[in-house]
mmCIF file of N, CA, C and O in Angstrom:
data_model
loop_
_atom_site.group_PDB
_atom_site.id
_atom_site.type_symbol
_atom_site.label_atom_id
_atom_site.label_comp_id
_atom_site.label_asym_id
_atom_site.label_seq_id
_atom_site.Cartn_x
_atom_site.Cartn_y
_atom_site.Cartn_z
ATOM 1 N N ALA C 1 -11.162 8.589 37.293
ATOM 2 C CA ALA C 1 -11.525 7.283 37.783
ATOM 3 C C ALA C 1 -10.561 6.834 38.864
ATOM 4 O O ALA C 1 -10.188 5.691 38.933
ATOM 5 N N VAL C 2 -10.107 7.777 39.681
ATOM 6 C CA VAL C 2 -9.230 7.428 40.804
ATOM 7 C C VAL C 2 -10.108 6.979 41.960
ATOM 8 O O VAL C 2 -11.149 7.558 42.227
ATOM 9 N N MET C 3 -9.663 5.958 42.659
ATOM 10 C CA MET C 3 -10.437 5.421 43.777
ATOM 11 C C MET C 3 -10.416 6.408 44.941
ATOM 12 O O MET C 3 -9.584 7.295 45.018
ATOM 13 N N ALA C 4 -11.330 6.240 45.893
ATOM 14 C CA ALA C 4 -11.480 7.168 47.012
ATOM 15 C C ALA C 4 -10.225 7.239 47.879
ATOM 16 O O ALA C 4 -9.917 8.279 48.437
ATOM 17 N N ASP C 5 -9.475 6.140 47.989
ATOM 18 C CA ASP C 5 -8.273 6.155 48.832
ATOM 19 C C ASP C 5 -7.067 6.764 48.120
ATOM 20 O O ASP C 5 -5.973 6.791 48.661
ATOM 21 N N GLY C 6 -7.259 7.254 46.901
ATOM 22 C CA GLY C 6 -6.189 7.915 46.175
ATOM 23 C C GLY C 6 -5.362 6.989 45.301
ATOM 24 O O GLY C 6 -4.516 7.446 44.562
ATOM 25 N N GLY C 7 -5.614 5.709 45.370
ATOM 26 C CA GLY C 7 -4.851 4.760 44.561
ATOM 27 C C GLY C 7 -5.395 4.681 43.141
ATOM 28 O O GLY C 7 -6.480 5.178 42.841
ATOM 29 N N PRO C 8 -4.656 4.072 42.268
ATOM 30 C CA PRO C 8 -5.125 3.928 40.885
ATOM 31 C C PRO C 8 -6.259 2.911 40.795
ATOM 32 O O PRO C 8 -6.411 2.065 41.674
ATOM 33 N N PRO C 9 -7.055 2.999 39.749
ATOM 34 C CA PRO C 9 -8.146 2.025 39.594
ATOM 35 C C PRO C 9 -7.580 0.640 39.319
ATOM 36 O O PRO C 9 -6.451 0.507 38.848
ATOM 37 N N PRO C 10 -8.328 -0.401 39.632
ATOM 38 C CA PRO C 10 -7.821 -1.757 39.386
ATOM 39 C C PRO C 10 -7.662 -2.009 37.885
ATOM 40 O O PRO C 10 -8.423 -1.492 37.068
ATOM 41 N N LEU C 11 -6.637 -2.759 37.536
ATOM 42 C CA LEU C 11 -6.381 -3.089 36.135
ATOM 43 C C LEU C 11 -7.299 -4.218 35.694
ATOM 44 O O LEU C 11 -7.558 -5.153 36.446
ATOM 45 N N GLU C 12 -7.754 -4.108 34.451
ATOM 46 C CA GLU C 12 -8.568 -5.180 33.891
ATOM 47 C C GLU C 12 -7.634 -6.306 33.463
ATOM 48 O O GLU C 12 -6.532 -6.049 32.981
ATOM 49 N N PRO C 13 -8.053 -7.548 33.599
ATOM 50 C CA PRO C 13 -7.164 -8.648 33.211
ATOM 51 C C PRO C 13 -6.948 -8.663 31.692
ATOM 52 O O PRO C 13 -7.867 -8.428 30.914
ATOM 53 N N MET C 14 -5.700 -8.902 31.304
ATOM 54 C CA MET C 14 -5.349 -8.997 29.884
ATOM 55 C C MET C 14 -5.638 -10.413 29.413
ATOM 56 O O MET C 14 -5.479 -11.374 30.176
ATOM 57 N N PRO C 15 -6.065 -10.575 28.153
ATOM 58 C CA PRO C 15 -6.280 -11.935 27.645
ATOM 59 C C PRO C 15 -4.956 -12.691 27.599
ATOM 60 O O PRO C 15 -3.910 -12.111 27.304
ATOM 61 N N VAL C 16 -5.002 -13.974 27.881
ATOM 62 C CA VAL C 16 -3.791 -14.795 27.903
ATOM 63 C C VAL C 16 -3.772 -15.668 26.659
ATOM 64 O O VAL C 16 -4.742 -16.364 26.357
ATOM 65 N N PHE C 17 -2.675 -15.609 25.925
ATOM 66 C CA PHE C 17 -2.506 -16.406 24.713
ATOM 67 C C PHE C 17 -1.288 -17.319 24.876
ATOM 68 O O PHE C 17 -0.481 -17.465 23.970
ATOM 69 N N SER C 18 -1.118 -17.938 26.055
ATOM 70 C CA SER C 18 0.101 -18.697 26.339
ATOM 71 C C SER C 18 0.245 -19.941 25.461
ATOM 72 O O SER C 18 1.359 -20.333 25.135
ATOM 73 N N ASP C 19 -0.843 -20.574 25.092
ATOM 74 C CA ASP C 19 -0.746 -21.790 24.288
ATOM 75 C C ASP C 19 -0.760 -21.491 22.796
ATOM 76 O O ASP C 19 -0.860 -22.395 21.985
ATOM 77 N N GLU C 20 -0.616 -20.233 22.436
ATOM 78 C CA GLU C 20 -0.684 -19.809 21.043
ATOM 79 C C GLU C 20 0.694 -19.950 20.396
ATOM 80 O O GLU C 20 1.681 -19.431 20.897
ATOM 81 N N GLY C 21 0.758 -20.658 19.268
ATOM 82 C CA GLY C 21 2.012 -20.814 18.544
ATOM 83 C C GLY C 21 2.275 -19.631 17.629
ATOM 84 O O GLY C 21 1.472 -18.694 17.538
ATOM 85 N N PHE C 22 3.408 -19.678 16.938
ATOM 86 C CA PHE C 22 3.787 -18.584 16.054
ATOM 87 C C PHE C 22 2.751 -18.366 14.952
ATOM 88 O O PHE C 22 2.336 -17.238 14.694
ATOM 89 N N ALA C 23 2.331 -19.448 14.286
ATOM 90 C CA ALA C 23 1.378 -19.327 13.181
ATOM 91 C C ALA C 23 0.040 -18.773 13.662
ATOM 92 O O ALA C 23 -0.551 -17.898 13.008
ATOM 93 N N ASP C 24 -0.424 -19.246 14.821
ATOM 94 C CA ASP C 24 -1.693 -18.749 15.369
ATOM 95 C C ASP C 24 -1.601 -17.269 15.712
ATOM 96 O O ASP C 24 -2.508 -16.490 15.434
ATOM 97 N N LYS C 25 -0.473 -16.883 16.323
ATOM 98 C CA LYS C 25 -0.291 -15.473 16.683
ATOM 99 C C LYS C 25 -0.209 -14.609 15.428
ATOM 100 O O LYS C 25 -0.788 -13.523 15.372
ATOM 101 N N PHE C 26 0.517 -15.085 14.420
ATOM 102 C CA PHE C 26 0.651 -14.335 13.163
ATOM 103 C C PHE C 26 -0.719 -14.132 12.513
ATOM 104 O O PHE C 26 -1.051 -13.024 12.082
ATOM 105 N N LEU C 27 -1.514 -15.186 12.444
ATOM 106 C CA LEU C 27 -2.849 -15.077 11.842
ATOM 107 C C LEU C 27 -3.746 -14.140 12.648
ATOM 108 O O LEU C 27 -4.492 -13.346 12.070
ATOM 109 N N ARG C 28 -3.677 -14.213 13.977
ATOM 110 C CA ARG C 28 -4.496 -13.333 14.818
ATOM 111 C C ARG C 28 -4.100 -11.876 14.612
ATOM 112 O O ARG C 28 -4.957 -11.004 14.419
ATOM 113 N N LYS C 29 -2.799 -11.606 14.623
ATOM 114 C CA LYS C 29 -2.331 -10.229 14.433
ATOM 115 C C LYS C 29 -2.663 -9.723 13.032
ATOM 116 O O LYS C 29 -2.989 -8.546 12.850
ATOM 117 N N THR C 30 -2.599 -10.596 12.030
ATOM 118 C CA THR C 30 -2.939 -10.212 10.656
ATOM 119 C C THR C 30 -4.421 -9.871 10.548
ATOM 120 O O THR C 30 -4.793 -8.915 9.873
ATOM 121 N N ARG C 31 -5.263 -10.638 11.223
ATOM 122 C CA ARG C 31 -6.697 -10.335 11.222
ATOM 123 C C ARG C 31 -6.989 -9.036 11.951
ATOM 124 O O ARG C 31 -7.876 -8.281 11.564
ATOM 125 N N GLU C 32 -6.239 -8.745 13.030
ATOM 126 C CA GLU C 32 -6.447 -7.518 13.796
ATOM 127 C C GLU C 32 -6.055 -6.281 12.990
ATOM 128 O O GLU C 32 -6.693 -5.245 13.082
ATOM 129 N N ASN C 33 -4.969 -6.364 12.228
ATOM 130 C CA ASN C 33 -4.485 -5.219 11.459
ATOM 131 C C ASN C 33 -3.894 -5.714 10.137
ATOM 132 O O ASN C 33 -2.677 -5.882 10.012
ATOM 133 N N PRO C 34 -4.732 -5.948 9.128
ATOM 134 C CA PRO C 34 -4.252 -6.529 7.868
ATOM 135 C C PRO C 34 -3.389 -5.588 7.031
ATOM 136 O O PRO C 34 -2.707 -6.041 6.114
ATOM 137 N N LEU C 35 -3.380 -4.299 7.333
ATOM 138 C CA LEU C 35 -2.593 -3.374 6.519
ATOM 139 C C LEU C 35 -1.090 -3.477 6.783
ATOM 140 O O LEU C 35 -0.287 -3.173 5.903
ATOM 141 N N VAL C 36 -0.694 -3.906 7.968
ATOM 142 C CA VAL C 36 0.738 -4.006 8.276
ATOM 143 C C VAL C 36 1.412 -5.092 7.427
ATOM 144 O O VAL C 36 2.423 -4.811 6.780
ATOM 145 N N PRO C 37 0.911 -6.337 7.386
ATOM 146 C CA PRO C 37 1.557 -7.325 6.518
ATOM 147 C C PRO C 37 1.506 -6.925 5.040
ATOM 148 O O PRO C 37 2.455 -7.179 4.294
ATOM 149 N N LEU C 38 0.417 -6.271 4.632
ATOM 150 C CA LEU C 38 0.314 -5.808 3.249
ATOM 151 C C LEU C 38 1.403 -4.776 2.959
ATOM 152 O O LEU C 38 2.078 -4.835 1.924
ATOM 153 N N GLY C 39 1.618 -3.849 3.875
ATOM 154 C CA GLY C 39 2.675 -2.850 3.711
ATOM 155 C C GLY C 39 4.052 -3.484 3.685
ATOM 156 O O GLY C 39 4.920 -3.072 2.907
ATOM 157 N N CYS C 40 4.262 -4.501 4.520
ATOM 158 C CA CYS C 40 5.551 -5.200 4.532
ATOM 159 C C CYS C 40 5.802 -5.910 3.202
ATOM 160 O O CYS C 40 6.916 -5.867 2.668
ATOM 161 N N LEU C 41 4.770 -6.552 2.675
ATOM 162 C CA LEU C 41 4.917 -7.225 1.381
ATOM 163 C C LEU C 41 5.204 -6.224 0.262
ATOM 164 O O LEU C 41 6.053 -6.480 -0.599
ATOM 165 N N CYS C 42 4.508 -5.094 0.282
ATOM 166 C CA CYS C 42 4.749 -4.058 -0.730
ATOM 167 C C CYS C 42 6.171 -3.524 -0.626
ATOM 168 O O CYS C 42 6.855 -3.355 -1.646
ATOM 169 N N THR C 43 6.624 -3.272 0.602
ATOM 170 C CA THR C 43 7.984 -2.770 0.808
ATOM 171 C C THR C 43 9.009 -3.770 0.281
ATOM 172 O O THR C 43 9.941 -3.400 -0.437
ATOM 173 N N ALA C 44 8.833 -5.041 0.621
ATOM 174 C CA ALA C 44 9.769 -6.073 0.177
ATOM 175 C C ALA C 44 9.744 -6.217 -1.348
ATOM 176 O O ALA C 44 10.798 -6.379 -1.984
ATOM 177 N N GLY C 45 8.555 -6.152 -1.941
ATOM 178 C CA GLY C 45 8.448 -6.270 -3.395
ATOM 179 C C GLY C 45 9.118 -5.124 -4.122
ATOM 180 O O GLY C 45 9.854 -5.325 -5.106
ATOM 181 N N VAL C 46 8.884 -3.903 -3.651
ATOM 182 C CA VAL C 46 9.489 -2.726 -4.279
ATOM 183 C C VAL C 46 11.005 -2.758 -4.099
ATOM 184 O O VAL C 46 11.758 -2.449 -5.026
ATOM 185 N N LEU C 47 11.470 -3.162 -2.911
ATOM 186 C CA LEU C 47 12.904 -3.260 -2.663
ATOM 187 C C LEU C 47 13.542 -4.286 -3.604
ATOM 188 O O LEU C 47 14.589 -4.014 -4.215
ATOM 189 N N THR C 48 12.915 -5.438 -3.740
ATOM 190 C CA THR C 48 13.439 -6.483 -4.620
ATOM 191 C C THR C 48 13.518 -5.998 -6.059
ATOM 192 O O THR C 48 14.535 -6.174 -6.731
ATOM 193 N N TYR C 49 12.443 -5.376 -6.533
ATOM 194 C CA TYR C 49 12.430 -4.875 -7.904
ATOM 195 C C TYR C 49 13.488 -3.791 -8.099
ATOM 196 O O TYR C 49 14.157 -3.730 -9.133
ATOM 197 N N GLY C 50 13.678 -2.937 -7.087
ATOM 198 C CA GLY C 50 14.706 -1.902 -7.165
ATOM 199 C C GLY C 50 16.102 -2.490 -7.231
ATOM 200 O O GLY C 50 16.963 -2.008 -7.987
ATOM 201 N N LEU C 51 16.365 -3.535 -6.443
ATOM 202 C CA LEU C 51 17.676 -4.182 -6.475
ATOM 203 C C LEU C 51 17.920 -4.882 -7.807
ATOM 204 O O LEU C 51 19.040 -4.856 -8.333
ATOM 205 N N ILE C 52 16.884 -5.498 -8.360
ATOM 206 C CA ILE C 52 17.015 -6.137 -9.679
ATOM 207 C C ILE C 52 17.313 -5.079 -10.736
ATOM 208 O O ILE C 52 18.190 -5.274 -11.592
ATOM 209 N N SER C 53 16.622 -3.947 -10.675
ATOM 210 C CA SER C 53 16.874 -2.859 -11.625
ATOM 211 C C SER C 53 18.300 -2.336 -11.498
ATOM 212 O O SER C 53 18.958 -2.050 -12.499
ATOM 213 N N PHE C 54 18.780 -2.225 -10.270
ATOM 214 C CA PHE C 54 20.149 -1.758 -10.040
ATOM 215 C C PHE C 54 21.159 -2.728 -10.630
ATOM 216 O O PHE C 54 22.126 -2.323 -11.281
ATOM 217 N N LYS C 55 20.921 -4.019 -10.412
ATOM 218 C CA LYS C 55 21.837 -5.044 -10.932
ATOM 219 C C LYS C 55 21.866 -5.045 -12.458
ATOM 220 O O LYS C 55 22.919 -5.258 -13.059
ATOM 221 N N ARG C 56 20.735 -4.772 -13.082
ATOM 222 C CA ARG C 56 20.656 -4.733 -14.543
ATOM 223 C C ARG C 56 21.225 -3.436 -15.124
ATOM 224 O O ARG C 56 21.336 -3.314 -16.340
ATOM 225 N N GLY C 57 21.522 -2.476 -14.259
ATOM 226 C CA GLY C 57 22.102 -1.224 -14.724
ATOM 227 C C GLY C 57 21.093 -0.137 -15.031
ATOM 228 O O GLY C 57 21.458 0.912 -15.557
ATOM 229 N N ASN C 58 19.836 -0.369 -14.705
ATOM 230 C CA ASN C 58 18.797 0.629 -14.943
ATOM 231 C C ASN C 58 18.736 1.539 -13.711
ATOM 232 O O ASN C 58 17.899 1.371 -12.828
ATOM 233 N N ILE C 59 19.642 2.513 -13.669
ATOM 234 C CA ILE C 59 19.801 3.362 -12.492
ATOM 235 C C ILE C 59 18.557 4.202 -12.232
ATOM 236 O O ILE C 59 18.125 4.356 -11.089
ATOM 237 N N ARG C 60 17.959 4.737 -13.287
ATOM 238 C CA ARG C 60 16.765 5.578 -13.114
ATOM 239 C C ARG C 60 15.621 4.787 -12.468
ATOM 240 O O ARG C 60 14.978 5.265 -11.531
ATOM 241 N N GLN C 61 15.379 3.590 -12.970
ATOM 242 C CA GLN C 61 14.314 2.742 -12.407
ATOM 243 C C GLN C 61 14.652 2.351 -10.966
ATOM 244 O O GLN C 61 13.779 2.312 -10.105
ATOM 245 N N SER C 62 15.924 2.070 -10.700
ATOM 246 C CA SER C 62 16.358 1.696 -9.366
ATOM 247 C C SER C 62 16.102 2.839 -8.373
ATOM 248 O O SER C 62 15.593 2.606 -7.268
ATOM 249 N N GLN C 63 16.447 4.060 -8.765
ATOM 250 C CA GLN C 63 16.213 5.213 -7.895
ATOM 251 C C GLN C 63 14.720 5.420 -7.640
ATOM 252 O O GLN C 63 14.308 5.728 -6.519
ATOM 253 N N LEU C 64 13.922 5.247 -8.662
ATOM 254 C CA LEU C 64 12.470 5.380 -8.522
ATOM 255 C C LEU C 64 11.928 4.345 -7.539
ATOM 256 O O LEU C 64 11.087 4.656 -6.685
ATOM 257 N N MET C 65 12.427 3.122 -7.623
ATOM 258 C CA MET C 65 11.966 2.061 -6.724
ATOM 259 C C MET C 65 12.416 2.308 -5.287
ATOM 260 O O MET C 65 11.690 1.993 -4.341
ATOM 261 N N MET C 66 13.600 2.883 -5.099
ATOM 262 C CA MET C 66 14.051 3.185 -3.736
ATOM 263 C C MET C 66 13.178 4.283 -3.124
ATOM 264 O O MET C 66 12.880 4.258 -1.931
ATOM 265 N N ARG C 67 12.747 5.223 -3.936
ATOM 266 C CA ARG C 67 11.824 6.252 -3.433
ATOM 267 C C ARG C 67 10.456 5.641 -3.126
ATOM 268 O O ARG C 67 9.812 5.993 -2.128
ATOM 269 N N ALA C 68 10.027 4.726 -3.975
ATOM 270 C CA ALA C 68 8.754 4.037 -3.730
ATOM 271 C C ALA C 68 8.839 3.184 -2.467
ATOM 272 O O ALA C 68 7.854 3.052 -1.726
ATOM 273 N N ARG C 69 10.022 2.641 -2.195
ATOM 274 C CA ARG C 69 10.212 1.850 -0.971
ATOM 275 C C ARG C 69 10.003 2.720 0.269
ATOM 276 O O ARG C 69 9.371 2.285 1.238
ATOM 277 N N ILE C 70 10.496 3.949 0.218
ATOM 278 C CA ILE C 70 10.313 4.866 1.351
ATOM 279 C C ILE C 70 8.822 5.138 1.568
ATOM 280 O O ILE C 70 8.341 5.151 2.703
ATOM 281 N N VAL C 71 8.088 5.327 0.481
ATOM 282 C CA VAL C 71 6.645 5.560 0.585
ATOM 283 C C VAL C 71 5.962 4.326 1.189
ATOM 284 O O VAL C 71 5.105 4.442 2.073
ATOM 285 N N ALA C 72 6.355 3.134 0.724
ATOM 286 C CA ALA C 72 5.757 1.898 1.246
ATOM 287 C C ALA C 72 6.090 1.713 2.726
ATOM 288 O O ALA C 72 5.233 1.283 3.510
ATOM 289 N N GLN C 73 7.309 2.058 3.122
ATOM 290 C CA GLN C 73 7.669 1.969 4.537
ATOM 291 C C GLN C 73 6.854 2.957 5.365
ATOM 292 O O GLN C 73 6.435 2.638 6.478
ATOM 293 N N GLY C 74 6.639 4.136 4.827
ATOM 294 C CA GLY C 74 5.810 5.123 5.526
ATOM 295 C C GLY C 74 4.385 4.623 5.706
ATOM 296 O O GLY C 74 3.783 4.799 6.771
ATOM 297 N N PHE C 75 3.840 3.999 4.660
ATOM 298 C CA PHE C 75 2.496 3.421 4.746
ATOM 299 C C PHE C 75 2.448 2.346 5.826
ATOM 300 O O PHE C 75 1.509 2.301 6.634
ATOM 301 N N THR C 76 3.468 1.489 5.853
ATOM 302 C CA THR C 76 3.514 0.415 6.842
ATOM 303 C C THR C 76 3.580 0.986 8.253
ATOM 304 O O THR C 76 2.876 0.518 9.163
ATOM 305 N N PHE C 77 4.409 2.008 8.446
ATOM 306 C CA PHE C 77 4.539 2.635 9.756
ATOM 307 C C PHE C 77 3.228 3.289 10.184
ATOM 308 O O PHE C 77 2.800 3.149 11.331
ATOM 309 N N ALA C 78 2.560 3.978 9.246
ATOM 310 C CA ALA C 78 1.266 4.605 9.556
ATOM 311 C C ALA C 78 0.223 3.540 9.904
ATOM 312 O O ALA C 78 -0.575 3.732 10.830
ATOM 313 N N ALA C 79 0.236 2.415 9.193
ATOM 314 C CA ALA C 79 -0.705 1.330 9.490
ATOM 315 C C ALA C 79 -0.425 0.745 10.873
ATOM 316 O O ALA C 79 -1.359 0.432 11.622
ATOM 317 N N LEU C 80 0.845 0.626 11.222
ATOM 318 C CA LEU C 80 1.212 0.110 12.535
ATOM 319 C C LEU C 80 0.742 1.054 13.634
ATOM 320 O O LEU C 80 0.138 0.615 14.626
ATOM 321 N N LEU C 81 0.995 2.337 13.459
ATOM 322 C CA LEU C 81 0.533 3.316 14.452
ATOM 323 C C LEU C 81 -0.990 3.353 14.539
ATOM 324 O O LEU C 81 -1.550 3.431 15.632
ATOM 325 N N GLY C 82 -1.649 3.313 13.395
ATOM 326 C CA GLY C 82 -3.109 3.298 13.384
ATOM 327 C C GLY C 82 -3.669 2.091 14.109
ATOM 328 O O GLY C 82 -4.631 2.206 14.869
ATOM 329 N N GLY C 83 -3.047 0.938 13.894
ATOM 330 C CA GLY C 83 -3.479 -0.275 14.583
ATOM 331 C C GLY C 83 -3.292 -0.178 16.084
ATOM 332 O O GLY C 83 -4.128 -0.636 16.858
ATOM 333 N N MET C 84 -2.195 0.460 16.496
ATOM 334 C CA MET C 84 -1.958 0.638 17.931
ATOM 335 C C MET C 84 -3.002 1.573 18.539
ATOM 336 O O MET C 84 -3.490 1.330 19.645
ATOM 337 N N VAL C 85 -3.360 2.625 17.823
ATOM 338 C CA VAL C 85 -4.369 3.566 18.321
ATOM 339 C C VAL C 85 -5.723 2.871 18.439
ATOM 340 O O VAL C 85 -6.421 3.019 19.443
ATOM 341 N N VAL C 86 -6.085 2.108 17.409
ATOM 342 C CA VAL C 86 -7.369 1.404 17.442
ATOM 343 C C VAL C 86 -7.399 0.402 18.597
ATOM 344 O O VAL C 86 -8.393 0.298 19.314
ATOM 345 N N THR C 87 -6.296 -0.313 18.797
ATOM 346 C CA THR C 87 -6.236 -1.280 19.906
ATOM 347 C C THR C 87 -6.348 -0.582 21.246
ATOM 348 O O THR C 87 -7.042 -1.057 22.152
ATOM 349 N N ALA C 88 -5.698 0.569 21.381
ATOM 350 C CA ALA C 88 -5.772 1.326 22.641
ATOM 351 C C ALA C 88 -7.189 1.835 22.883
ATOM 352 O O ALA C 88 -7.668 1.844 24.021
ATOM 353 N N MET C 89 -7.861 2.266 21.820
ATOM 354 C CA MET C 89 -9.235 2.760 21.969
ATOM 355 C C MET C 89 -10.193 1.622 22.327
ATOM 356 O O MET C 89 -11.133 1.826 23.078
ATOM 357 N N LYS C 90 -9.956 0.431 21.782
ATOM 358 C CA LYS C 90 -10.814 -0.721 22.082
ATOM 359 C C LYS C 90 -10.704 -1.114 23.547
ATOM 360 O O LYS C 90 -11.679 -1.555 24.152
ATOM 361 N N SER C 91 -9.498 -0.982 24.112
ATOM 362 C CA SER C 91 -9.296 -1.436 25.486
ATOM 363 C C SER C 91 -9.947 -0.511 26.504
ATOM 364 O O SER C 91 -10.078 -0.853 27.669
ATOM 365 N N ARG C 92 -10.357 0.668 26.090
ATOM 366 C CA ARG C 92 -11.002 1.594 27.029
ATOM 367 C C ARG C 92 -12.452 1.317 27.207
ATOM 368 O O ARG C 92 -13.227 0.810 26.694
#
């Protein structure tokens, strides 16, 4: 899709969200990719439970929760990448 004069094709205008506040942007991004906030909540929950287990002296449970945290972080990262791919495909 290169133009006849050899230059790049014209860019499509990006939507402008200048009057959008933090809450509006957060809700829009959550609607666009709901798995990322879900993964973040799961990661935070597992981390919290693991720290509580560690404080109580339940080392085995704490280690299990730290491993589960890694899995939850991986899920969150995969959801983030997936959302980026879907957004890139939509823009084409």
